[in-house]
Coordinates of C-alpha atoms in Angstrom, one line a residue:
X1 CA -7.2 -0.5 10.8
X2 CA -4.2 -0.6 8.2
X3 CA -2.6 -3.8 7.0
X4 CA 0.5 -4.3 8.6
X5 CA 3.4 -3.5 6.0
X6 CA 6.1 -3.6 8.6
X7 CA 8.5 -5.2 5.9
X8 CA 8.9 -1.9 4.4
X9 CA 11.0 -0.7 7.4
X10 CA 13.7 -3.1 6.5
X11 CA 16.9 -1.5 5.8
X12 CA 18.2 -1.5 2.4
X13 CA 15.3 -3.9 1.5
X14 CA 12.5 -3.0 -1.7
X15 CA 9.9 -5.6 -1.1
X16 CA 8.0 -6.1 -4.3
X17 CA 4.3 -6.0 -3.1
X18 CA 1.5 -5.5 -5.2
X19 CA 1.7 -1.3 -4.8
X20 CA 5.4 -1.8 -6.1
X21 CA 4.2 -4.1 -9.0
X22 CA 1.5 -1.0 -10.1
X23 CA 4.6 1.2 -9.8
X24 CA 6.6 -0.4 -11.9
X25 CA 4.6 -2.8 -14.3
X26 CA 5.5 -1.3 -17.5
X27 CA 9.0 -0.9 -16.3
X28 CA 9.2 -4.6 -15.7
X29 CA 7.4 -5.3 -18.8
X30 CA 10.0 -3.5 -20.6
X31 CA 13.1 -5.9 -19.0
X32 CA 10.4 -8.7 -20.2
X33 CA 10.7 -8.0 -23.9
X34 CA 15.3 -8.5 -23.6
X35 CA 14.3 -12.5 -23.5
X36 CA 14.5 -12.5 -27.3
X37 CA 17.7 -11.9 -29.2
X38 CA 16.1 -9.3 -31.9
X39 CA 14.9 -7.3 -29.1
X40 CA 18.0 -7.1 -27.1
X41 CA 20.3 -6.0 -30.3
X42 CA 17.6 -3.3 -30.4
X43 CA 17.8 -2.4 -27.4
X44 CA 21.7 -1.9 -27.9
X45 CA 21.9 -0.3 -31.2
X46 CA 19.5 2.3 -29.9
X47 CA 19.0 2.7 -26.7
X48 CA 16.8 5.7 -26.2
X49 CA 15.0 5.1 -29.0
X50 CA 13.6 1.8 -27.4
X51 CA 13.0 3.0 -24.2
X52 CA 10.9 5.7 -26.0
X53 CA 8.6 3.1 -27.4
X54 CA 7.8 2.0 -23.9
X55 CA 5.2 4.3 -21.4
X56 CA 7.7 5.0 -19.1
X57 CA 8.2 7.6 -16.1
X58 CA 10.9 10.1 -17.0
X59 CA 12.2 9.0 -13.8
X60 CA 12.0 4.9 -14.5
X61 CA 14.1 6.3 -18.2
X62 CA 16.7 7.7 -16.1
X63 CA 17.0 5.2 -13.7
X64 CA 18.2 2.5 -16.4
X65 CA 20.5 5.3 -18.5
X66 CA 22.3 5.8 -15.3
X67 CA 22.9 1.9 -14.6
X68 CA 21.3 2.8 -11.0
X69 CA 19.2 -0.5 -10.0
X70 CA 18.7 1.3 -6.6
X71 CA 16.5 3.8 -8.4
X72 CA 15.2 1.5 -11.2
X73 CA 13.6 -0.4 -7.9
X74 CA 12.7 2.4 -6.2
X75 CA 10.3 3.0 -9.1
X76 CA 9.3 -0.4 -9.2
X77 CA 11.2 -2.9 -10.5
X78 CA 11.6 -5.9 -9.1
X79 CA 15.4 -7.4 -9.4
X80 CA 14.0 -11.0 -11.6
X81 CA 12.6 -8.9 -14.2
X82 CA 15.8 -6.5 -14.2
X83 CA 18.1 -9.3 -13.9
X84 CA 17.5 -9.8 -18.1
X85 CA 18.1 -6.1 -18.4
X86 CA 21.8 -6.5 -16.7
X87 CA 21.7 -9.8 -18.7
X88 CA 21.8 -7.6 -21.9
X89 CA 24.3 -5.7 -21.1
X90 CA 26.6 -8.0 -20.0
X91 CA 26.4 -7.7 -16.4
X92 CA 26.8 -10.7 -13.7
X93 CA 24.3 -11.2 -10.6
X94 CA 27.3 -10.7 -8.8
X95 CA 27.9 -7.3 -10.7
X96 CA 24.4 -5.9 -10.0
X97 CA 24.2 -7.0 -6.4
X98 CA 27.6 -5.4 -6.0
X99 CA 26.2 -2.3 -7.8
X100 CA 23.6 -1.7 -5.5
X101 CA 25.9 -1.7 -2.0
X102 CA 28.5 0.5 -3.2
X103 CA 31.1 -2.2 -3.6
X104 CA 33.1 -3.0 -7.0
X105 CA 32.4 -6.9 -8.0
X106 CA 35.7 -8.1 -6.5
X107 CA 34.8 -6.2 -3.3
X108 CA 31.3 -8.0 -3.4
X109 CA 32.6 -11.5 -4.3
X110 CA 35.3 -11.0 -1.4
X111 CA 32.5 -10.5 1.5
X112 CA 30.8 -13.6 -0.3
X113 CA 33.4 -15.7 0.1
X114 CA 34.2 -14.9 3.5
X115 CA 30.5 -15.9 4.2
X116 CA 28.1 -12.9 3.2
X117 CA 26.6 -9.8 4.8
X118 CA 25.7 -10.2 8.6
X119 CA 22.2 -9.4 9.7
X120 CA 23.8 -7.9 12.7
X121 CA 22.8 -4.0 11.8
X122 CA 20.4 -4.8 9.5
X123 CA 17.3 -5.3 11.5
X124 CA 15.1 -3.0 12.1
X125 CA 15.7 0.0 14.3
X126 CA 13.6 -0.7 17.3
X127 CA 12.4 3.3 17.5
X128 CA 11.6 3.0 14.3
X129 CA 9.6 -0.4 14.6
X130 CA 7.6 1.7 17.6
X131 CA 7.1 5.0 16.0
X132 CA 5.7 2.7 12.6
X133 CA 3.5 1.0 16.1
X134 CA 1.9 4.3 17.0
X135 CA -1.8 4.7 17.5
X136 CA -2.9 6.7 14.5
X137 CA -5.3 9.3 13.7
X138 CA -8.7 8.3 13.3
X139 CA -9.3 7.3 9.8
X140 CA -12.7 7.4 7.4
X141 CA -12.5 3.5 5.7
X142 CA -14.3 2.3 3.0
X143 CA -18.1 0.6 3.2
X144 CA -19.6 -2.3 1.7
X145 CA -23.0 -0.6 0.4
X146 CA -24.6 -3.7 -0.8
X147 CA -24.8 -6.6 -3.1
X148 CA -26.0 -7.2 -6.5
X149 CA -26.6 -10.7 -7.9
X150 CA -28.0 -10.8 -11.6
X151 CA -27.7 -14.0 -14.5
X152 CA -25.0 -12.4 -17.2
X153 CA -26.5 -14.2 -20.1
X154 CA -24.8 -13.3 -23.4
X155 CA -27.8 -13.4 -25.8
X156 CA -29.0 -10.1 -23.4
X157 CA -26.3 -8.2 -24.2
X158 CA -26.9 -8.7 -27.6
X159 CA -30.7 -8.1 -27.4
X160 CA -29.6 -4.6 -25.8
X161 CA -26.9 -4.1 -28.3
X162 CA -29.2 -4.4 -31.3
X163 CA -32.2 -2.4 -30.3
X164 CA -34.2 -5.6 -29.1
X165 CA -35.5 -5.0 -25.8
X166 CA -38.9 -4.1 -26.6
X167 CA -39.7 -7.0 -28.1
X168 CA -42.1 -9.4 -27.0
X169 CA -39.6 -12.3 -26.0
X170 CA -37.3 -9.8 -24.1
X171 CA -39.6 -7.1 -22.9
X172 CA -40.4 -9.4 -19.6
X173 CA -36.9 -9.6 -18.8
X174 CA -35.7 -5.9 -19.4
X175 CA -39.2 -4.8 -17.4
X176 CA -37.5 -6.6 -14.1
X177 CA -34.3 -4.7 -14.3
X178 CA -36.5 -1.5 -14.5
X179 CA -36.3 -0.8 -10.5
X180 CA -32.8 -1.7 -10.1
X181 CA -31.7 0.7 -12.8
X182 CA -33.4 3.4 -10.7
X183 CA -31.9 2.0 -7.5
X184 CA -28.4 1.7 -8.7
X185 CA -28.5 5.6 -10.2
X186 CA -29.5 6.8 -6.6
X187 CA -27.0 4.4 -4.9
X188 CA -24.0 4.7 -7.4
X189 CA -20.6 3.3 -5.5
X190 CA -17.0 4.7 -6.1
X191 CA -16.4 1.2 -7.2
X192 CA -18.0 -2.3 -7.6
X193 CA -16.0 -5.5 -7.1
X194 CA -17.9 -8.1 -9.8
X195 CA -17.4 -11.4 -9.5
X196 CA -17.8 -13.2 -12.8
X197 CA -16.5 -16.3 -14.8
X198 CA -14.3 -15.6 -17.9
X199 CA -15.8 -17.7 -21.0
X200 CA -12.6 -18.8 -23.0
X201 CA -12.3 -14.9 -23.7
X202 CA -9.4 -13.6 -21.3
X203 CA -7.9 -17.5 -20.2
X204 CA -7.5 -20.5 -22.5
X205 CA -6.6 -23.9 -21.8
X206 CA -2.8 -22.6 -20.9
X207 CA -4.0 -21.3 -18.2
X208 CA -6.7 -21.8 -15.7
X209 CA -6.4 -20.3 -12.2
X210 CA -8.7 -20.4 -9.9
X211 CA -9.5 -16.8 -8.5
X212 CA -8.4 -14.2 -10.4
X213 CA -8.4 -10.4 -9.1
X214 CA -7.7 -7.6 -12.0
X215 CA -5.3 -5.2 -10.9
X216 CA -4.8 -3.4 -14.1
X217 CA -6.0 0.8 -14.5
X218 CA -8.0 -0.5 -17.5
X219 CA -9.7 -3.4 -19.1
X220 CA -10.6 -3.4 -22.8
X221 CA -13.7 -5.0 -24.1
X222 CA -13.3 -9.0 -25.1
X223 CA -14.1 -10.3 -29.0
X224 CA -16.0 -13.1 -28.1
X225 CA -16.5 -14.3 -31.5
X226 CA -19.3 -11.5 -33.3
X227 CA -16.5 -8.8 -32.2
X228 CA -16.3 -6.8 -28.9
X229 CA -19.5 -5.6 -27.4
X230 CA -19.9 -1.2 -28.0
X231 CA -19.8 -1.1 -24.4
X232 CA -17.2 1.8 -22.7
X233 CA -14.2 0.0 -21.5
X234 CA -13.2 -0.6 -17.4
X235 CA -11.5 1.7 -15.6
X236 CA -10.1 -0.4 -12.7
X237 CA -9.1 0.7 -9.4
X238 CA -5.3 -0.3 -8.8
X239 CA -5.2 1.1 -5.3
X240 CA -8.0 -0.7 -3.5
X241 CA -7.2 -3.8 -5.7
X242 CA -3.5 -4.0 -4.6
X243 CA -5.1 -3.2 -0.8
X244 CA -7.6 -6.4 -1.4
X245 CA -4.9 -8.4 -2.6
X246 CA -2.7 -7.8 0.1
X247 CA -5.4 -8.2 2.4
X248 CA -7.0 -11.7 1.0
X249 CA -3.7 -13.2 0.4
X250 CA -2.5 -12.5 4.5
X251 CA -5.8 -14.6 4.8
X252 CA -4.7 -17.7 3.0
X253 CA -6.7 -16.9 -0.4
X254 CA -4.7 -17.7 -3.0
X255 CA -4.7 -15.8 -5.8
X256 CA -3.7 -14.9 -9.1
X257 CA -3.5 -10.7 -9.6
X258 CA -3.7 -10.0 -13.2
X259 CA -3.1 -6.1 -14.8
X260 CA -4.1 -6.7 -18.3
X261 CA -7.1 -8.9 -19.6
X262 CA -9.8 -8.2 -22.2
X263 CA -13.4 -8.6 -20.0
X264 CA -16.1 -10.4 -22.0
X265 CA -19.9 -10.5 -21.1
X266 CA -19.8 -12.1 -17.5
X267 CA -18.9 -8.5 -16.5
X268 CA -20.1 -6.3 -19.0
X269 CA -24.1 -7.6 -19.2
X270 CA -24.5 -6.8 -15.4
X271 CA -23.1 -3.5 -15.7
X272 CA -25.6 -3.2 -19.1
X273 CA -28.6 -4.4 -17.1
X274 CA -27.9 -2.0 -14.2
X275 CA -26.5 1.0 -16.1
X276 CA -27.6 1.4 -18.9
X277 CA -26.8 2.7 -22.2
X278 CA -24.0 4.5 -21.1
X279 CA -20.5 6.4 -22.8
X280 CA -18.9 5.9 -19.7
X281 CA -19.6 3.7 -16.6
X282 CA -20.8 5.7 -13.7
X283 CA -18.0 4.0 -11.4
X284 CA -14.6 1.8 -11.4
X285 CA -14.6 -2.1 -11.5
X286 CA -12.1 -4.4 -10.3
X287 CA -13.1 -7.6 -11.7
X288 CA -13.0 -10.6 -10.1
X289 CA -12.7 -14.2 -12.0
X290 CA -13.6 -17.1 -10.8
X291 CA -13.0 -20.7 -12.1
X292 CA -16.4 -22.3 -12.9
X293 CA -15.8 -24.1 -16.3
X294 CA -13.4 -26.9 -15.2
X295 CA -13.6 -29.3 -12.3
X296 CA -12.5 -28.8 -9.6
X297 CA -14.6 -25.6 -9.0
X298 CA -14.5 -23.9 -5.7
X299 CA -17.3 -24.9 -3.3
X300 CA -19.8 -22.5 -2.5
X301 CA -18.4 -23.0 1.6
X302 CA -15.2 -21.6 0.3
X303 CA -16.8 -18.9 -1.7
X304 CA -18.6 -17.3 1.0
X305 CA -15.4 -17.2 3.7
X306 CA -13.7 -15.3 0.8
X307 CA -17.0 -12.4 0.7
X308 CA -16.5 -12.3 4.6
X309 CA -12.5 -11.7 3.7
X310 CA -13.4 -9.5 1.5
X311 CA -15.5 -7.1 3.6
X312 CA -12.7 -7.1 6.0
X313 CA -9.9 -6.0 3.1
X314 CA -12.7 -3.3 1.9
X315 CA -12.7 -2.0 5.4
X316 CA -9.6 -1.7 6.1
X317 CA -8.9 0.4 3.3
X318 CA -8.3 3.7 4.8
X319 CA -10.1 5.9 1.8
X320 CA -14.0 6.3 2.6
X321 CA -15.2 4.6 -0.7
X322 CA -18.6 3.4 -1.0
X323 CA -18.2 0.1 -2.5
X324 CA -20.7 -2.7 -4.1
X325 CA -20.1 -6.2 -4.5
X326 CA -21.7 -7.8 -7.1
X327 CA -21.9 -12.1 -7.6
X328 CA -23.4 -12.9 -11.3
X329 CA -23.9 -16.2 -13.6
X330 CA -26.4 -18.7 -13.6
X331 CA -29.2 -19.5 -12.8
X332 CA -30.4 -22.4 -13.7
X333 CA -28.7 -23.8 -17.3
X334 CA -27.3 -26.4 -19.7
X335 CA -25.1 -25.6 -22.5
X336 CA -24.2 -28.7 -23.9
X337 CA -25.4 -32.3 -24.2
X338 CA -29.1 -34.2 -24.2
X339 CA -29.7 -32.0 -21.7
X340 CA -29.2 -29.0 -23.4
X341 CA -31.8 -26.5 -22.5
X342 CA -32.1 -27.4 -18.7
X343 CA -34.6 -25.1 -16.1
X344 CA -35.3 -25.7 -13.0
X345 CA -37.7 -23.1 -11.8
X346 CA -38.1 -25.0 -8.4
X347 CA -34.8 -25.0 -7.3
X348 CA -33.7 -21.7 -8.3
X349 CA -36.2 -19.8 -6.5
X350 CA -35.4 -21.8 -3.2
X351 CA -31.5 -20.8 -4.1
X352 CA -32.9 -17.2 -3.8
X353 CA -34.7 -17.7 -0.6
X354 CA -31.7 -19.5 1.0
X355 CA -29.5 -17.0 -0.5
X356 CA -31.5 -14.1 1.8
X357 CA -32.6 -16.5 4.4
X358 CA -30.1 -19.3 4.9
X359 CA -26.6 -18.6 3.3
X360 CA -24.6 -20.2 5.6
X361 CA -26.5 -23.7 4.6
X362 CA -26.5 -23.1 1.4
X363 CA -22.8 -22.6 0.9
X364 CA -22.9 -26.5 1.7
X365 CA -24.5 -27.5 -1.1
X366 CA -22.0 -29.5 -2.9
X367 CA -21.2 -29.1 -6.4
X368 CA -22.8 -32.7 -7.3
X369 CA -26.6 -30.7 -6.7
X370 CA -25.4 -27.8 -8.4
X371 CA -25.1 -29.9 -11.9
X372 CA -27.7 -32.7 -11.0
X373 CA -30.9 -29.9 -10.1
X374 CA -29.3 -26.7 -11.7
X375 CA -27.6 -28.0 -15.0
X376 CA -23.8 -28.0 -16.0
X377 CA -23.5 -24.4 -16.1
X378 CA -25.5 -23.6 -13.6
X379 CA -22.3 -24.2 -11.1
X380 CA -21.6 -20.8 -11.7
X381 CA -23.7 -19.4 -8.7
X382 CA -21.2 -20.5 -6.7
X383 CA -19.9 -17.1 -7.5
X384 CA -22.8 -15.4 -5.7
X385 CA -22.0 -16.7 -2.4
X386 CA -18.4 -14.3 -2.5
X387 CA -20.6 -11.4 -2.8
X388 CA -23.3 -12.9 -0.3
X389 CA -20.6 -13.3 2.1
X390 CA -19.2 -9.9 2.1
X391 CA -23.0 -8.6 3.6
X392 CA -22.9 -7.9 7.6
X393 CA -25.5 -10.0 8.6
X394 CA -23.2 -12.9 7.8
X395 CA -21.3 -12.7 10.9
X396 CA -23.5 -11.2 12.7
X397 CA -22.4 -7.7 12.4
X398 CA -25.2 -6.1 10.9
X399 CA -28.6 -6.6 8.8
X400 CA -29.6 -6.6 5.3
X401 CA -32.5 -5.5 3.2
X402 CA -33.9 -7.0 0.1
X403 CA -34.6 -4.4 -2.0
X404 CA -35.5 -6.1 -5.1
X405 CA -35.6 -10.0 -6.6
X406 CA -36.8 -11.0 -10.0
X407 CA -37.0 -14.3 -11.7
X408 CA -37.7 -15.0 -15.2
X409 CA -37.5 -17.8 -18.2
X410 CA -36.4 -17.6 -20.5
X411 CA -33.6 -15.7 -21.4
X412 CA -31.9 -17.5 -24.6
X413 CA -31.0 -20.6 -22.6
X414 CA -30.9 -19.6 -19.5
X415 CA -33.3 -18.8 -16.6
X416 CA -32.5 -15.3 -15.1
X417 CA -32.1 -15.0 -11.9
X418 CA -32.2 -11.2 -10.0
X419 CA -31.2 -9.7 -6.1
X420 CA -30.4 -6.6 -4.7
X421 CA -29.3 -6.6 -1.1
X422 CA -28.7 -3.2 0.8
X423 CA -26.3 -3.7 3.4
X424 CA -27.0 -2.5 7.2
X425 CA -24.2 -2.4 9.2
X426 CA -24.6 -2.4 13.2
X427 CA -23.6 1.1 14.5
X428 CA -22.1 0.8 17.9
X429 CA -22.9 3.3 20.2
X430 CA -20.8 5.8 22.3
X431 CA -20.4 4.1 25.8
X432 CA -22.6 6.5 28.7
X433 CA -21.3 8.2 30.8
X434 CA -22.4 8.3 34.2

């Protein structure tokens, strides 16, 4: 089914949801630029001129030359941002607000003072609450096709960048990507939600959050230091990214929902390694960062609730999408210190079994094995348990089947690590009649 969005039958009430904030992102961006004083006497000494610069709707244009913050919102503003647009030009709080009822600002300050508007005839019209309540049509939804869980090593996307991958040291490693190149062109979603870590490239030290979900149309390609990868940049999915939002949040995830960020290898190897040399990708990507660089790290128990969220926010999204969810990093690895240069063949292969076998037990490992058996960096296959979560079998829903796994050191520093699960939902049948 839908997610409930009751709140937009409020009267006289624009709530400011994640579909608004696609709406109206470069409009609010816009009000964002009046916080310095050079930009605001542009602003005023030409204003067409700087709304021009901006890639604005016609309509979002004439909302702000007519002074109407009723259509300004309507088009996706929210009132914070265009607050330091009617800072600009002089306007009071009280003066917008009054705006936007029809009242002058004495005429709003007056019904302040006499203590505010009443909620009495502004609730909800009860008809309208029960026609918004009505049984639907039948709807196709989207489907969780499968998983993908792959190492994202940098040093690959290098070796493929530079012509290298028939050379003896990297041969071994392309050869076992060879079947899932041919799996993934005959089972090519409408979109993959990848789960990656950024590495200093989008998020520095000022910020660090947690889980981050890209809701952006686009996504360029990161300069990590030896200058962008010549990969083709993301096309995102905004829709079903605003839907998962919405969804994951109404289930206690907390997250941060980012339009713009440049995307460095954690995404683009495993799109390399399963694509191809390509112009464009096959598909759209809504990344998905997680926080696996400093402590504390979520634990793979909470990673794998938020896969089994996820499936339900992908299958409530009333569009029939084929969709892939894809957990990468690790395996095994040490970037820094004496013990630099860490494998642990052992213990990363029984990660893969319990990753098919046993998820549910594994998502208990705490973090403490993770660095002790699997290195420093090898925390981040935490990350595969969101995507191992979102398969059917997890709650009990359905089945899956391994299609391919492949295990191989080294790779540059790193042992890589390689699963594809197709996902097998239960149909249920049409009841008998007798």
């Amino acid at each position: 089914m839908s997610l409930d969005k009751t709140y937009k039958l409020v009267p006289g009430t624009t709530i400011f949801d994640s579909e608004q904030s696609a709406k109206g992102y470069h409009l609010n961006q816009f009000c964002m630029s009046l916080m310095t004083a050079e930009n605001r006497a542009s602003y005023l000494a030409d204003e067409r001129a700087y709304l021009d610069a901006w890639p604005l709707r016609e309509e979002q244009k004439q909302a702000l030359r007519d002074r109407d913050l009723n259509a300004a919102m309507r088009e996706g503003g929210n009132i914070y941002f265009l607050a330091k647009w009617g800072a600009t030009l002089g306007l009071s709080f009280q003066q917008m607000a009054g705006s936007m009822t029809g009242m002058t600002e004495q005429e709003y300050r007056d019904m302040m003072v006499g203590g505010g508007r009443s909620v009495e005839g502004n609730r909800i019209d009860h008809a309208v609450l029960q026609a918004a309540h009505a049984p639907a049509a039948p709807a196709e939804h989207a489907t969780v096709t499968g998983a993908v869980f792959t190492s994202h090593v940098p040093a690959i996307g290098a070796a493929l960048d530079h012509g290298k991958t028939d050379e003896p040291y990297w041969q071994p490693v392309f050869e076992g990507y060879e079947y899932s190149k041919a799996w993934e062109k005959e089972n090519v979603p409408d979109v993959i939600f990848l789960v990656y870590n950024d590495h200093a490239s989008a998020f520095d030290q000022s910020m660090i959050p947690t889980f981050v979900l890209g809701t952006g149309a686009s996504y360029p390609i990161a300069d990590e230091g030896y200058g962008p990868r010549p990969v083709p940049g993301i096309e995102g999915d905004p829709d079903l990214a605003a839907h998962i939002a919405h969804s994951l949040i109404r289930d206690d995830f907390d997250l941060t929902l980012v339009n713009e960020m440049a995307i460095d290898h954690g995404l683009t190897v495993p799109l390399s390694l399963m694509f191809g040399n390509v112009e464009r990708w096959p598909c759209k990507v809504i990344p998905f960062h997680v926080n696996v660089v400093q402590y504390p790290v979520p634990s793979g128990a909470r990673c794998l609730k938020l896969g089994q969220a996820l499936r339900k926010a992908i299958e409530s999204y009333d569009r029939p999408l084929k969709v892939q969810v894809w957990g990468t990093g690790g395996m095994s690895h040490q970037l820094q210190g004496p013990r630099a240069g860490l494998i642990n063949r052992e213990w990363d292969n029984a990660f893969l079994d319990r990753l098919v076998a046993d998820p549910a037990g594994l998502a208990e490992v705490p973090h403490l094995e993770y660095v002790e058996e699997a290195g420093s960096e090898g925390i981040e296959l935490v990350m595969w348990l969101i995507a191992r979560g979102a398969m059917s079998d997890v709650d009990g829903s359905g089945e899956v089947e391994v299609k391919h796994r492949f295990y191989h050191v080294p790779a540059s520093n790193t042992a890589v690590g390689h699963l594809i699960l197709e996902n097998r939902p239960r149909v249920d049948e049409p009841a008998v009649k007798e």
